[in-house]
Tab-separated table of C-alpha atoms and ligand atoms in Angstrom:
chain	number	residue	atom	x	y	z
A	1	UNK	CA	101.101	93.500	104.158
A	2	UNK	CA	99.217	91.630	101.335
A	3	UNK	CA	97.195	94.906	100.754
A	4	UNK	CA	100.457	96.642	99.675
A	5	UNK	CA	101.617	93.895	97.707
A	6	UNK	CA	98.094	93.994	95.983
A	7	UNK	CA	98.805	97.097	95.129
A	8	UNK	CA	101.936	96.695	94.146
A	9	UNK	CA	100.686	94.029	91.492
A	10	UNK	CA	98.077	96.604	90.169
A	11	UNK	CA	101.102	99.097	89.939
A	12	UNK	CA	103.261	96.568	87.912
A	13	UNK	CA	100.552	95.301	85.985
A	14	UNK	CA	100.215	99.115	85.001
A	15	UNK	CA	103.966	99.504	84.296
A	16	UNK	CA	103.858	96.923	81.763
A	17	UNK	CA	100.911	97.757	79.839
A	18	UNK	CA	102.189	101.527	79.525
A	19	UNK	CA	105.481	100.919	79.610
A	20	UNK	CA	107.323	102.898	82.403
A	21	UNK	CA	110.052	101.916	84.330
A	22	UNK	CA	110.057	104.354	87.363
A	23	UNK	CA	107.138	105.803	89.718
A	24	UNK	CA	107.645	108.956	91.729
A	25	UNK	CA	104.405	108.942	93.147
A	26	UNK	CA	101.184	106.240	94.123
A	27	UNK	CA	98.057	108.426	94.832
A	28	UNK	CA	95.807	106.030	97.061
A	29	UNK	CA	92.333	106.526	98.125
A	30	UNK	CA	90.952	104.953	101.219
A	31	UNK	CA	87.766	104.803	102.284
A	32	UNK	CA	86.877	105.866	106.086
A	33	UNK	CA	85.405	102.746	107.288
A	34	UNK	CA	88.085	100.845	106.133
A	35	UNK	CA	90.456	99.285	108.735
A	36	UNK	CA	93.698	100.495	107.096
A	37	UNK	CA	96.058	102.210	108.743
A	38	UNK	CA	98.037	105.095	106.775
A	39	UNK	CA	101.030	105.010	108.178
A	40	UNK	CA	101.431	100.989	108.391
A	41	UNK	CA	100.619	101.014	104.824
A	42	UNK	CA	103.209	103.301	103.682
A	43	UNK	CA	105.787	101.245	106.102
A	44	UNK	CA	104.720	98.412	104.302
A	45	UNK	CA	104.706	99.588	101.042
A	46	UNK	CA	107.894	100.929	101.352
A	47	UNK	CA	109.450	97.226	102.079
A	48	UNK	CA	107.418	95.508	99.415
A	49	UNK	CA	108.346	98.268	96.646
A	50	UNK	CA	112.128	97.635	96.982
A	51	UNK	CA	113.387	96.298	93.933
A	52	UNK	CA	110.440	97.169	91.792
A	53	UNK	CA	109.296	99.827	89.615
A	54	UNK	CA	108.050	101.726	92.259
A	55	UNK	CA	111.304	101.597	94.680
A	56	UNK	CA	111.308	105.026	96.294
A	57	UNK	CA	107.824	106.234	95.137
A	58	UNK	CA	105.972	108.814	97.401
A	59	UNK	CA	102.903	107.583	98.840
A	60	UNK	CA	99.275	109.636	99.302
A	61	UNK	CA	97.079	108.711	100.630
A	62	UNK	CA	93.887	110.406	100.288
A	63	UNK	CA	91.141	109.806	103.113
A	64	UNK	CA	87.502	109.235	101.477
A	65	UNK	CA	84.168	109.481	103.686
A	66	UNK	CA	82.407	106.710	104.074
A	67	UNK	CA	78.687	106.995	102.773
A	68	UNK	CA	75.656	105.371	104.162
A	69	UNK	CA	72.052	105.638	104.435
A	70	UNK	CA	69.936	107.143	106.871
A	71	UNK	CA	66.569	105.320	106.491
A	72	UNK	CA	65.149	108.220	109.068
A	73	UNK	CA	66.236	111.094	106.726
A	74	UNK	CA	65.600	108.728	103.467
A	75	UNK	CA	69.313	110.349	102.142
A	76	UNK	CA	72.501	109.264	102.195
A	77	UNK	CA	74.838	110.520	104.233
A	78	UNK	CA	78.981	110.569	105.243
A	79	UNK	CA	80.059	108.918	108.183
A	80	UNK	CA	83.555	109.281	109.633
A	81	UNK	CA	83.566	105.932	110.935
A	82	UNK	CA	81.466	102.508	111.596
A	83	UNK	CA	78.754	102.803	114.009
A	84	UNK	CA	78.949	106.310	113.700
A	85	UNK	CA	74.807	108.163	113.649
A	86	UNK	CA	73.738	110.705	111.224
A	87	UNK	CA	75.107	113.255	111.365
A	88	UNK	CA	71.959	114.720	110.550
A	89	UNK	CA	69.230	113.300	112.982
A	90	UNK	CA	72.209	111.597	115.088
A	91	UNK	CA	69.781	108.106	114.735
A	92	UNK	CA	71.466	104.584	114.314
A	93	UNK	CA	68.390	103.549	111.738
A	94	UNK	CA	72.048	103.663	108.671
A	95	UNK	CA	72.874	101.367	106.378
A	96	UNK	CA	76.739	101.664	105.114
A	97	UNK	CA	76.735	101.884	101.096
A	98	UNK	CA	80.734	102.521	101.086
A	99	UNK	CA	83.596	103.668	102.770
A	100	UNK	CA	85.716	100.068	102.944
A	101	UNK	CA	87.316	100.111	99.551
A	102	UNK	CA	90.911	101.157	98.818
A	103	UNK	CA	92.002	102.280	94.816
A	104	UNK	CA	94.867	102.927	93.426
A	105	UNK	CA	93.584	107.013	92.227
A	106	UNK	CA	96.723	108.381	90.444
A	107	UNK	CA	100.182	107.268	89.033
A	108	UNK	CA	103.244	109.622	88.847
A	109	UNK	CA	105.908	108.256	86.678
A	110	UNK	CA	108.874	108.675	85.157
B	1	ZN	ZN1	69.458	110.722	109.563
């Protein structure tokens, strides 16, 4: 829940400093190793978006790999998941670089 309101802020902050008064449509980009789930998102978004500027808005969200490094293959490399090997040398020897963020990509409005 408070990640949809966080976003919500971002969106309103956004509203206000270019003034619109309507969004069709929130582009979101979430990493893979992130524990969000899609479709609880959009339920939640949908609940804390009523009343606001983006009451209505069609949410995307856009899955992003998560990225880590292999210290066998000295590379970095995507991961689908946490704990996940290389998908090059299958080893465990990864460090995650990123995968856990959410950002707010693209605003449609009206
Ligand atoms: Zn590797």
């Amino acid at each position: 829940m408070s990640l949809s309101q966080n976003m919500l802020e971002i969106i309103e902050q956004r509203a206000r400093r270019d003034v619109f008064t309507r969004v069709t449509r929130v582009t979101l980009e979430i990493g893979a190793l992130s524990c969000v789930e899609p479709q609880a998102l959009g339920f939640c978004f949908d609940s804390v978006s009523r009343g606001t500027v983006a009451e209505g808005a069609t949410l995307v969200i856009v899955r992003v790999p998560g990225r880590a490094w292999c210290w066998d293959c000295s590379r970095v490399v995507e991961i689908p998941q946490h704990g996940a090997p290389c998908p090059d040398c299958a080893g465990f020897n990864m460090q995650v670089r990123s995968g856990n963020e959410m950002q707010l990509k693209e605003l449609e409005v009206a």
